CSV table of C-alpha atoms and ligand atoms in Angstrom, one decimal:
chain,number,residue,atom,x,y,z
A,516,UNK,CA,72.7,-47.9,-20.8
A,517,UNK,CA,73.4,-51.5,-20.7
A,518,UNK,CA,76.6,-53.0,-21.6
A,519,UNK,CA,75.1,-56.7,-21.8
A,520,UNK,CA,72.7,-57.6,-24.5
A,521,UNK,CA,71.9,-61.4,-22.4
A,522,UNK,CA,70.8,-61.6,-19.3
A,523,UNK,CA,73.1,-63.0,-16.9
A,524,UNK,CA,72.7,-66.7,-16.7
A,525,UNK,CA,72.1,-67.9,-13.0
A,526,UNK,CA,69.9,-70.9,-14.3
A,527,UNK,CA,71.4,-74.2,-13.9
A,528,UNK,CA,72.2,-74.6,-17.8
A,529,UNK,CA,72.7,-73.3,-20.8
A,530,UNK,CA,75.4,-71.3,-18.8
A,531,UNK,CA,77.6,-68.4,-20.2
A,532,UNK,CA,80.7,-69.2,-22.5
A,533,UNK,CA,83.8,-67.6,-22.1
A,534,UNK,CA,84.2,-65.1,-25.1
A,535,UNK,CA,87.5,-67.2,-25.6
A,536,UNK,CA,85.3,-70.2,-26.6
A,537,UNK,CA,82.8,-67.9,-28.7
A,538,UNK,CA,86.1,-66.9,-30.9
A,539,UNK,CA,87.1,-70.5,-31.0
A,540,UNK,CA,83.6,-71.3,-32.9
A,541,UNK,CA,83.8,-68.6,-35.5
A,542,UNK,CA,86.4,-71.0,-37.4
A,543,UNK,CA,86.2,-72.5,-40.7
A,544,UNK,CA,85.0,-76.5,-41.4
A,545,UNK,CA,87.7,-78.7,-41.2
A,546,UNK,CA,87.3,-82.6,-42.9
A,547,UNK,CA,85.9,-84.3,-40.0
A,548,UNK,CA,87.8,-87.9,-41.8
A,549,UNK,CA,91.1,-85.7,-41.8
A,550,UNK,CA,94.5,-85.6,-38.8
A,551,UNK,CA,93.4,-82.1,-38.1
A,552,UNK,CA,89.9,-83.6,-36.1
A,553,UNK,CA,91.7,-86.8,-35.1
A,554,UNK,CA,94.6,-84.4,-33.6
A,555,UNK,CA,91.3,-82.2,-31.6
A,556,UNK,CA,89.5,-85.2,-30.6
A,557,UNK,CA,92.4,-87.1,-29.5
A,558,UNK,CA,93.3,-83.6,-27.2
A,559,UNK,CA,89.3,-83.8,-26.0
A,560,UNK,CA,89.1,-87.1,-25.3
A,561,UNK,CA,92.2,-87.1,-23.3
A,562,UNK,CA,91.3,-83.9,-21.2
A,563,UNK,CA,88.0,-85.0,-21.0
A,564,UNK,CA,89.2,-88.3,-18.9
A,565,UNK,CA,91.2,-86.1,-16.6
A,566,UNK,CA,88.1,-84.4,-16.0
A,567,UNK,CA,86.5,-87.5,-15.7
A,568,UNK,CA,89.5,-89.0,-13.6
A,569,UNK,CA,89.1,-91.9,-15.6
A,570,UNK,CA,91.3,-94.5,-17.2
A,571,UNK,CA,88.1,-95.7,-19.3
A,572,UNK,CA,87.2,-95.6,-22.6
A,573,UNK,CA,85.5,-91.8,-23.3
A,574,UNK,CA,82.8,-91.0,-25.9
A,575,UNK,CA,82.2,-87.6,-27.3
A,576,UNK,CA,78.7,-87.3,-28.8
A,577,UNK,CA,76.6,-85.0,-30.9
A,578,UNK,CA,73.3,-84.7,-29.1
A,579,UNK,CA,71.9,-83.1,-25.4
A,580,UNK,CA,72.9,-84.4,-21.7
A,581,UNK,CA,70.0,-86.9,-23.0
A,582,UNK,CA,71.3,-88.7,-25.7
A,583,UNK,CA,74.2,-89.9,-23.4
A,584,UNK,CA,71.9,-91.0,-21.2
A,585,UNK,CA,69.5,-92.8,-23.8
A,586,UNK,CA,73.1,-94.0,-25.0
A,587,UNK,CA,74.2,-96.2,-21.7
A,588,UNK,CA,70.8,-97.5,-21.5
A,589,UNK,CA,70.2,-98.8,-25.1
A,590,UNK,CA,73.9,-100.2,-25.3
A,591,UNK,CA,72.9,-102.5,-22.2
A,592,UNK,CA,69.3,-103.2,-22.2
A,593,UNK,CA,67.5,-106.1,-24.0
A,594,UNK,CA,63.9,-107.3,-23.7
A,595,UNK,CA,62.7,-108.0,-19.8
A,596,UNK,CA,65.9,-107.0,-18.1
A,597,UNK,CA,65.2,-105.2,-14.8
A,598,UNK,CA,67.4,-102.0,-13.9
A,599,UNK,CA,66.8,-100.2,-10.1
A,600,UNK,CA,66.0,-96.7,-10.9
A,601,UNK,CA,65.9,-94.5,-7.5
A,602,UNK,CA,63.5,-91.7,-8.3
A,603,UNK,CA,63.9,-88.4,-6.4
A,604,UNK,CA,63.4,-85.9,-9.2
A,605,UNK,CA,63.2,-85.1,-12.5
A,606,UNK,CA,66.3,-86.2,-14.4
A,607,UNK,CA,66.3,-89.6,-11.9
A,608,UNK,CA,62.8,-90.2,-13.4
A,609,UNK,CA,64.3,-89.5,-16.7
A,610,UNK,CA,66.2,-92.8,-16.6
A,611,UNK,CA,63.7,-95.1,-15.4
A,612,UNK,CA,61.4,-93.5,-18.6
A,613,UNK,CA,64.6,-94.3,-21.1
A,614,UNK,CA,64.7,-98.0,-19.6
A,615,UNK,CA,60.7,-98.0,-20.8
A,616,UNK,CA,61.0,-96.8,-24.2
A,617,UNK,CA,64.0,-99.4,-24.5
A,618,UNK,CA,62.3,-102.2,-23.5
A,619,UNK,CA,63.9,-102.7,-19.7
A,620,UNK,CA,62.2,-103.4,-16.8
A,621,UNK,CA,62.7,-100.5,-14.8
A,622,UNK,CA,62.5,-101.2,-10.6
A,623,UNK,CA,61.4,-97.9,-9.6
A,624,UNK,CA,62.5,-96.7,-6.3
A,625,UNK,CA,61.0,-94.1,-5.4
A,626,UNK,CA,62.2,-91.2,-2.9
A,627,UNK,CA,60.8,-88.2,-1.5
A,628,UNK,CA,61.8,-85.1,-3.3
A,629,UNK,CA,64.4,-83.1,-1.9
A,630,UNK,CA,66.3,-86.3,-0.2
A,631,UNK,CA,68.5,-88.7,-1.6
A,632,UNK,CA,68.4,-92.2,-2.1
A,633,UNK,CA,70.0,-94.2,0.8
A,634,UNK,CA,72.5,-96.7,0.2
A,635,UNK,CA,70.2,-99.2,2.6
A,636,UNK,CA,67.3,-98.9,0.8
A,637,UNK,CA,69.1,-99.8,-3.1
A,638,UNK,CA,70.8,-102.7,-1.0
A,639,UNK,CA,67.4,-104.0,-0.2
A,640,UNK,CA,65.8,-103.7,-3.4
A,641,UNK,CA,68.6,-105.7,-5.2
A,642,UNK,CA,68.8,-108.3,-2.7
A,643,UNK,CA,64.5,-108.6,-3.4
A,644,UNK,CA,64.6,-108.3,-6.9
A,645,UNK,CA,66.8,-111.4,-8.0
A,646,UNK,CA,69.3,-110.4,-11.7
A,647,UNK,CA,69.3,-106.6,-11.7
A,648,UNK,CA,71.6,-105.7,-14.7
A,649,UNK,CA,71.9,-102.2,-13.4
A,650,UNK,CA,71.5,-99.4,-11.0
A,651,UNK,CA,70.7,-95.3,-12.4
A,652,UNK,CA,71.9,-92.7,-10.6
A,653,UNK,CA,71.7,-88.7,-10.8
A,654,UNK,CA,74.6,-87.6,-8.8
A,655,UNK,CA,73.1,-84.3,-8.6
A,656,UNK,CA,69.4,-84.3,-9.2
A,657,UNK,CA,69.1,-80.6,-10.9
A,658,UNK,CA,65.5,-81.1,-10.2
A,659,UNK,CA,65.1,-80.7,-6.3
A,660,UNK,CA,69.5,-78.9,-5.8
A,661,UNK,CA,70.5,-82.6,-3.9
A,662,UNK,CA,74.1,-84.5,-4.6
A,663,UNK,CA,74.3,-87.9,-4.0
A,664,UNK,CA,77.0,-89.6,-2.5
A,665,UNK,CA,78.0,-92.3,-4.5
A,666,UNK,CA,80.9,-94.5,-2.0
A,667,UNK,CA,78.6,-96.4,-0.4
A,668,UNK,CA,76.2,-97.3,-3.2
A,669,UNK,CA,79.1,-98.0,-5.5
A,670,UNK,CA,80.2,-101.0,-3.4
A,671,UNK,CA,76.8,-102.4,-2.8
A,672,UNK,CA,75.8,-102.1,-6.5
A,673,UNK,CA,79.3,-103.8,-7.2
A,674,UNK,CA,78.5,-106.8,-4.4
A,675,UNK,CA,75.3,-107.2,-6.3
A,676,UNK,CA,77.4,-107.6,-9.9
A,677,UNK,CA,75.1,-104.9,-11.4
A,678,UNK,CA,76.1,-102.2,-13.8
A,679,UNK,CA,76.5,-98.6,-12.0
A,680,UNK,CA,75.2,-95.9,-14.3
A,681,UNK,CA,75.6,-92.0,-13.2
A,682,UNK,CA,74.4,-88.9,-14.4
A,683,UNK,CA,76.8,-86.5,-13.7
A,684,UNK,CA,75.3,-83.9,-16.6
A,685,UNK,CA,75.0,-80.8,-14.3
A,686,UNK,CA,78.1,-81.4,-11.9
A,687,UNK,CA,80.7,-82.8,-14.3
A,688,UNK,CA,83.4,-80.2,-14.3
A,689,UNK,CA,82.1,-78.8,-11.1
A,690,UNK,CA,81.9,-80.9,-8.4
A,691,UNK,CA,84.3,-84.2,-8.1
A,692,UNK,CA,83.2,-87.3,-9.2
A,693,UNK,CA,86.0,-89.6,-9.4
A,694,UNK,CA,84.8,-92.5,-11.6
A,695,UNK,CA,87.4,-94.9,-11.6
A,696,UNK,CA,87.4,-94.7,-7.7
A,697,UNK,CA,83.7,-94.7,-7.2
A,698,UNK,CA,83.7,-97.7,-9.8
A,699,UNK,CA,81.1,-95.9,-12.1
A,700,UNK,CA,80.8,-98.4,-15.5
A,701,UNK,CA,78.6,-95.5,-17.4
A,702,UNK,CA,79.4,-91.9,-16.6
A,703,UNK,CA,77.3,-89.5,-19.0
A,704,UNK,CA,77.3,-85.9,-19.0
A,705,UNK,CA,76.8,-83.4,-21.3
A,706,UNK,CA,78.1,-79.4,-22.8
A,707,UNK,CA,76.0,-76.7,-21.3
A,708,UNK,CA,76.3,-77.1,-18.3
A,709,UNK,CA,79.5,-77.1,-15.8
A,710,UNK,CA,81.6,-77.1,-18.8
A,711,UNK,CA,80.8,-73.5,-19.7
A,712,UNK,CA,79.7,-74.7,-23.7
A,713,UNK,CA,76.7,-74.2,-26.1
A,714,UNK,CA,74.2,-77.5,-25.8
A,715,UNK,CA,75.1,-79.6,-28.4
A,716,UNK,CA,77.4,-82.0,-27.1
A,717,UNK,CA,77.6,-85.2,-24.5
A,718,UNK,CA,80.2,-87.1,-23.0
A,719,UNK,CA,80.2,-90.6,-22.3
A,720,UNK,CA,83.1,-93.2,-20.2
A,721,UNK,CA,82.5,-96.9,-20.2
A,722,UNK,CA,84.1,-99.3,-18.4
A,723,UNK,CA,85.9,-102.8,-18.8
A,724,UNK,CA,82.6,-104.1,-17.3
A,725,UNK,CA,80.4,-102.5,-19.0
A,726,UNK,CA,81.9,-103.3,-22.0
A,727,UNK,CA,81.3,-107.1,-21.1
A,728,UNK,CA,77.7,-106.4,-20.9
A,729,UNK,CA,77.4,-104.3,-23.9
A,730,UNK,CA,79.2,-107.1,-26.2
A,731,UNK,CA,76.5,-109.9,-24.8
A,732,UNK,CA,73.4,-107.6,-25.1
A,733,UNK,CA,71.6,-107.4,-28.6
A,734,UNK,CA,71.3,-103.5,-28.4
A,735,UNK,CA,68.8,-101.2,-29.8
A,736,UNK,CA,71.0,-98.5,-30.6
A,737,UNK,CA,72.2,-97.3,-33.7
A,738,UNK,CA,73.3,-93.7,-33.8
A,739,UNK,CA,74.3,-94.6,-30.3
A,740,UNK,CA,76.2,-97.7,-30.7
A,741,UNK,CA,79.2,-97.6,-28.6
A,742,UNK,CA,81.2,-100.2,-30.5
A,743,UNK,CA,80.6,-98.2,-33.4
A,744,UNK,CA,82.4,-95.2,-31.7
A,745,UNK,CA,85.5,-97.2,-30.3
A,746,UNK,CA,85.7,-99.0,-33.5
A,747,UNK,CA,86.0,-95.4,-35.2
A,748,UNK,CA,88.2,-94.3,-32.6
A,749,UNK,CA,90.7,-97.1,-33.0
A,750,UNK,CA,91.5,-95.7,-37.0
A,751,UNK,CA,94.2,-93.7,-37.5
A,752,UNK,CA,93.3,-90.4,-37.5
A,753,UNK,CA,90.9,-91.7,-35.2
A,754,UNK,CA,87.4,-90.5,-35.8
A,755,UNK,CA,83.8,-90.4,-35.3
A,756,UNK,CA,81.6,-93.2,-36.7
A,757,UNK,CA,78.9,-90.1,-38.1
A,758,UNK,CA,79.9,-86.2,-38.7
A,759,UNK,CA,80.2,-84.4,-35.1
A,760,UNK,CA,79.3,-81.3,-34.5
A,761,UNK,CA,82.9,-79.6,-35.9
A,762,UNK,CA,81.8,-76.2,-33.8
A,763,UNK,CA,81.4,-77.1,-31.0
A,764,UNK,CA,84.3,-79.5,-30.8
A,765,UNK,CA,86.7,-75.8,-31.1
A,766,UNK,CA,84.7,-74.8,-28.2
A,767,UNK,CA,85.2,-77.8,-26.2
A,768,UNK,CA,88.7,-78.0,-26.8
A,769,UNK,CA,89.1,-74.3,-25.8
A,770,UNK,CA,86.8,-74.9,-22.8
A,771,UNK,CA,89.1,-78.0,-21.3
A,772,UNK,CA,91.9,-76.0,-22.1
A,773,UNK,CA,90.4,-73.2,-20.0
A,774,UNK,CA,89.4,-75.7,-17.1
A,775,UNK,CA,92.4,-77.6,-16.6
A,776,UNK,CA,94.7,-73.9,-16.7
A,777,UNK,CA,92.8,-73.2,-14.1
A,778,UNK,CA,93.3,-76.6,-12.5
A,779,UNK,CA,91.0,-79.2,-11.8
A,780,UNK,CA,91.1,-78.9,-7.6
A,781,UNK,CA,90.5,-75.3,-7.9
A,782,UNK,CA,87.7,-75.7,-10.2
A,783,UNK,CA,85.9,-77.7,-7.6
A,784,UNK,CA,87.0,-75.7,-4.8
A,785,UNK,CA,85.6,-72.4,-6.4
A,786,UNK,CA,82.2,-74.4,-7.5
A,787,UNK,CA,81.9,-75.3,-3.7
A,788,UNK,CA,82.8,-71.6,-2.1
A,789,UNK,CA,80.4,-70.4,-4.4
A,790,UNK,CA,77.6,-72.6,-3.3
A,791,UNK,CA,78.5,-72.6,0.4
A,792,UNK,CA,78.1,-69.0,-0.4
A,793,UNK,CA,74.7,-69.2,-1.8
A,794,UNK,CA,73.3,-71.3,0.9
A,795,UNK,CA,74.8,-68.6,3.9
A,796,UNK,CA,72.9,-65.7,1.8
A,797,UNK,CA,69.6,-68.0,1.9
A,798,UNK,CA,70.2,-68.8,5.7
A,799,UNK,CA,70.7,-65.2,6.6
A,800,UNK,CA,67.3,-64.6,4.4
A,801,UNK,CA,65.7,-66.8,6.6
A,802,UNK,CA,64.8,-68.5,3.2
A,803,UNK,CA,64.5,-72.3,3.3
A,804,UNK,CA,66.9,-74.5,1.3
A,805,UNK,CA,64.7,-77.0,0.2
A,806,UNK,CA,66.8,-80.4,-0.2
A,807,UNK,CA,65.8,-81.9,3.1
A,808,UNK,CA,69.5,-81.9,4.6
A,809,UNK,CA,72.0,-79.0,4.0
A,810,UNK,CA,74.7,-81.5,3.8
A,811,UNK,CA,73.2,-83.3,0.8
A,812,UNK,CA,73.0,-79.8,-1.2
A,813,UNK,CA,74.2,-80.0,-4.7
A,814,UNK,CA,77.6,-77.7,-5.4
A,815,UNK,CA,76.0,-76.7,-8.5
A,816,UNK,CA,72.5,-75.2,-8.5
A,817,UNK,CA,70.7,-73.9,-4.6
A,818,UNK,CA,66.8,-75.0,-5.0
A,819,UNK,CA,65.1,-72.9,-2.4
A,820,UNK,CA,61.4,-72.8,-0.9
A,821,UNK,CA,59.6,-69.9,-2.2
A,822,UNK,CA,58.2,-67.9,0.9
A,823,UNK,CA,54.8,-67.2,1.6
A,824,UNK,CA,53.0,-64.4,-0.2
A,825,UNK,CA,55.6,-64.6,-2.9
A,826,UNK,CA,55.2,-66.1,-6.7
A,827,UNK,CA,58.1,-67.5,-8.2
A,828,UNK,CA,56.7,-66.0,-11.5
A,829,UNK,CA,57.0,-62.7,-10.2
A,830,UNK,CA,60.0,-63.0,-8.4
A,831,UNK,CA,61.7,-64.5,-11.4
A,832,UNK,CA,60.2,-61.6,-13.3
A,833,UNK,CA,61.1,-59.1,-11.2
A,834,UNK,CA,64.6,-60.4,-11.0
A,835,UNK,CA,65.0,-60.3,-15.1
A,836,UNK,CA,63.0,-57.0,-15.8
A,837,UNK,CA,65.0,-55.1,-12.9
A,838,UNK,CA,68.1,-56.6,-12.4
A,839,UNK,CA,68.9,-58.4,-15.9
A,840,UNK,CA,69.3,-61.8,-14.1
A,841,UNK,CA,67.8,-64.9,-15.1
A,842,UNK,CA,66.9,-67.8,-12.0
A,843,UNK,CA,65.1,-70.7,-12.4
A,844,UNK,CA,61.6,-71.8,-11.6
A,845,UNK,CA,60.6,-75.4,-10.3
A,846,UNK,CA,60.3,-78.1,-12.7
A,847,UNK,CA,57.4,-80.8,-12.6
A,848,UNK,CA,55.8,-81.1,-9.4
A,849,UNK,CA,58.1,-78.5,-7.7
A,850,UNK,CA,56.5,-75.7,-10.7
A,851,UNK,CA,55.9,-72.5,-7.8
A,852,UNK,CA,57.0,-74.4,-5.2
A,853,UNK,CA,60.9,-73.7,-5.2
A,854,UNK,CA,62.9,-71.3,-7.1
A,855,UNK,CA,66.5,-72.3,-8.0
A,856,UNK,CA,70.1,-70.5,-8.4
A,857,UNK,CA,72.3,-72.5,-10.8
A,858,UNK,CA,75.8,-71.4,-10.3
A,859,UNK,CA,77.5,-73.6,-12.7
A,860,UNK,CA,80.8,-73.3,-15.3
A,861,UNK,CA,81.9,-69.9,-14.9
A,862,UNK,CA,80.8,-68.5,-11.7
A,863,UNK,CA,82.3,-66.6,-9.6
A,864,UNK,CA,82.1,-64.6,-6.2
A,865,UNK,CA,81.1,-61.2,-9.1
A,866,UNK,CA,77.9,-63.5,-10.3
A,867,UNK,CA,76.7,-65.0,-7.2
A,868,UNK,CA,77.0,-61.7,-4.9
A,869,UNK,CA,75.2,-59.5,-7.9
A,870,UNK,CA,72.7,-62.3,-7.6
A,871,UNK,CA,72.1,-62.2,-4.0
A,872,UNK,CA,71.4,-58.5,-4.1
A,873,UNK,CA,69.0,-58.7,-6.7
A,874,UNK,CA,67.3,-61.4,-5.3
A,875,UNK,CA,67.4,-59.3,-1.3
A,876,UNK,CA,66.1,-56.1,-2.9
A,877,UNK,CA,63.0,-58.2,-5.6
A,878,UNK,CA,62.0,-60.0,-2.5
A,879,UNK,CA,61.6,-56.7,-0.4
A,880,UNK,CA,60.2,-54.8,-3.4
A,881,UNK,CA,57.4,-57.8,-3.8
A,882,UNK,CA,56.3,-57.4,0.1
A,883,UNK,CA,58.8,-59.5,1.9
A,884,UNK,CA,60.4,-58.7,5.6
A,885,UNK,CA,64.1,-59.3,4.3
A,886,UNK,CA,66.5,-57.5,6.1
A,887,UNK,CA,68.5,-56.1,2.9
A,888,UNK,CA,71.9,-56.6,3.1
A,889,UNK,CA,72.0,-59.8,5.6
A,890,UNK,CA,72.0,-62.3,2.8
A,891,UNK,CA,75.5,-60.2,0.9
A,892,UNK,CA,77.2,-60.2,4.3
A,893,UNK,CA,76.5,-63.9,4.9
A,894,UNK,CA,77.4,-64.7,1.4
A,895,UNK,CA,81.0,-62.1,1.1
A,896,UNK,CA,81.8,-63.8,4.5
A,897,UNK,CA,82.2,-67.5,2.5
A,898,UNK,CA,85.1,-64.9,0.2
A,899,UNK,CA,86.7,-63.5,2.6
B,1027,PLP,C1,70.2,-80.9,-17.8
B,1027,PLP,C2,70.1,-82.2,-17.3
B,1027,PLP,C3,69.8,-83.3,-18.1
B,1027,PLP,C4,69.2,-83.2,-19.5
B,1027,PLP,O1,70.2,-82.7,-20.3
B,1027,PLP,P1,69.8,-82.2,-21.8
B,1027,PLP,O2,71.1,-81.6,-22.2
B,1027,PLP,O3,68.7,-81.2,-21.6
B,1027,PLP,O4,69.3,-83.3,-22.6
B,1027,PLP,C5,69.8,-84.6,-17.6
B,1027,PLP,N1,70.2,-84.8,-16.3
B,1027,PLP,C6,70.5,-83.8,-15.5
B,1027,PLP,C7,70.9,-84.1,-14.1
B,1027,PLP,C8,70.5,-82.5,-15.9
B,1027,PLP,O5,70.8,-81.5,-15.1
């Protein structure tokens, strides 16, 4: 008998949503011109800075993580102008392919998967490259399970007088990112992921300087025209310039309600137990994580070297058909090369330790030496 009909969601996004914010979404239309949505997006958009920690201006749009992303490009981009794009996975490469289709000149910089740009090496290329309008950045590359710091690259792309744009879609809400005190002018980040939401929605800040930029640019966006949406946000009821996605705006205001009750701090500190968890289960497996250096492992998703004489097809499978639990594959080059944990929005110690036995007794089961149990003791260690 199963008291689930989904399978648990360990893949890093869509993530589960708290029944809570599944009520909230079976509620009647409300006129998206009216004081009712100005009231709810005047709540979101405040919480949503907090989450932020931002002071900036804040953006709620209707689209995926990507549209956010495709936003802060085409708002700044014109004809020719160059933007450093590090590329160290998939979503990094993602930027550098959205500078393309807009016409940019993207500088690509390219990294080996599974490390992290160094600050040293972005300093280098915008000291070569003359008039770089700005840098991209995945704070945590879903792709390869790396974070990157962002202290020290902040105040070199600052010295430089470039724009610092920062994908935060899978860590937002999970792992701290401080943009006013990392300096970030476009932070983008989206609903499925750390906030614990259906797909359908993306967040955007933008700062004093980047508003400079965007004013002197002829952009390319329409839908995605910032001015548009702080022109609409300045009526009163403020609003959006086009109809947003009424459903999912009750979810997200239940689902910042839900994070800031619990508090922000302990958000972040639960993320991080849960991942240090993860990793000590993978150690004690005598798995290999595979970002190149622990202490550049994302707080949000644990990418792991599949062992020898294992597929990650039938690992995977084995984990869903036996165990109801759902892991991710690698994506692009990394397809049956890593396998990945995403432990993102509402995890906790219940979900990550049910995963870690699954994952102990489908590795034995397909052939390999684990030494069931090592990986739960490692991991109920991190709880204790
Ligand atoms: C998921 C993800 C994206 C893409 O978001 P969509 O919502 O699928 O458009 C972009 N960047 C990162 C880092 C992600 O994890």
């Amino acid at each position: 008998m199963r008291g689930f009909d989904e399978d648990l969601l360990m893949i890093p996004g869509p993530t589960f949503v708290p029944d809570s914010t599944l009520r909230a979404m079976s509620r009647q239309m409300i006129n998206h011109r009216g004081k009712k949505f100005g009231e709810m997006l005047t709540e979101c958009t405040e919480n949503l800075k907090k989450v932020f920690r931002t002071k900036n201006d804040l953006f709620i749009l209707t689209c995926s993580g990507t549209g956010a992303m495709e936003a802060a490009i085409s708002n700044i981009i014109e004809d020719g102008d160059k933007v450093l794009c590090p590329v160290y996975g998939k979503f990094s490469e993602r930027f550098k392919l959205i500078v393309e289709a807009f016409g940019g000149k993207p500088i690509e910089l390219s990294v080996e998967w599974g490390d992290i740009p160094q600050p040293e090496l972005i300093e280098e290329a915008l000291d070569r490259e003359k008039n770089v309008k700005a840098v991209t950045i995945t704070q945590n590359e879903t792709s390869t399970g790396v974070r990157v710091p962002l202290e020290d690259i902040s105040k070199i792309v600052k010295r430089h007088n470039a724009l610092l744009v920062v994908d935060t879609i899978s860590s937002m809400g999970g792992d701290y990112v401080p943009v006013d005190d990392l300096k970030i002018d476009l932070c983008v980040s989206g609903s499925q992921k750390c906030f614990s939401l259906p797909p359908g929605l993306a967040f955007i800040s933008v700062s004093e300087e980047a508003w400079e930029v965007i004013r002197s640019t002829k952009r390319r966006a329409f839908y995605f025209s910032l001015p548009a949406y702080l022109e609409s946000y300045k009526k009163n009821p403020p609003e959006q310039p086009y109809t947003p996605a009424l459903t999912f705006y009750y979810a997200l205001q239940n689902s910042l309600r839900l994070l800031l009750e619990e508090g922000l701090d302990n958000v972040i500190s639960r993320h991080r137990k849960v991942a240090q968890a993860t990793r000590e289960a993978i150690k004690a497996l005598e798995l290999e994580l595979f970002p190149k250096r622990e202490e550049n492992c994302s707080v949000t998703v644990t990418a792991v070297r599949i062992p020898n004489g294992v597929s990650d097809k039938d690992l995977r499978e084995h984990m869903q058909k036996e165990y109801g639990i759902l892991i991710s594959g690698g994506q692009s080059k990394l397809k049956g090369k890593i396998f990945r944990i995403g432990h993102m929005g509402c995890v906790t110690d219940k979900e990550i330790l049910t995963t870690i036995y699954a994952l102990e007794q489908s590795l034995k089961k397909l052939g390999q030496s684990v030494e069931i149990g090592a990986g739960l003791e490692a991991a109920i260690k991190v709880f204790k």
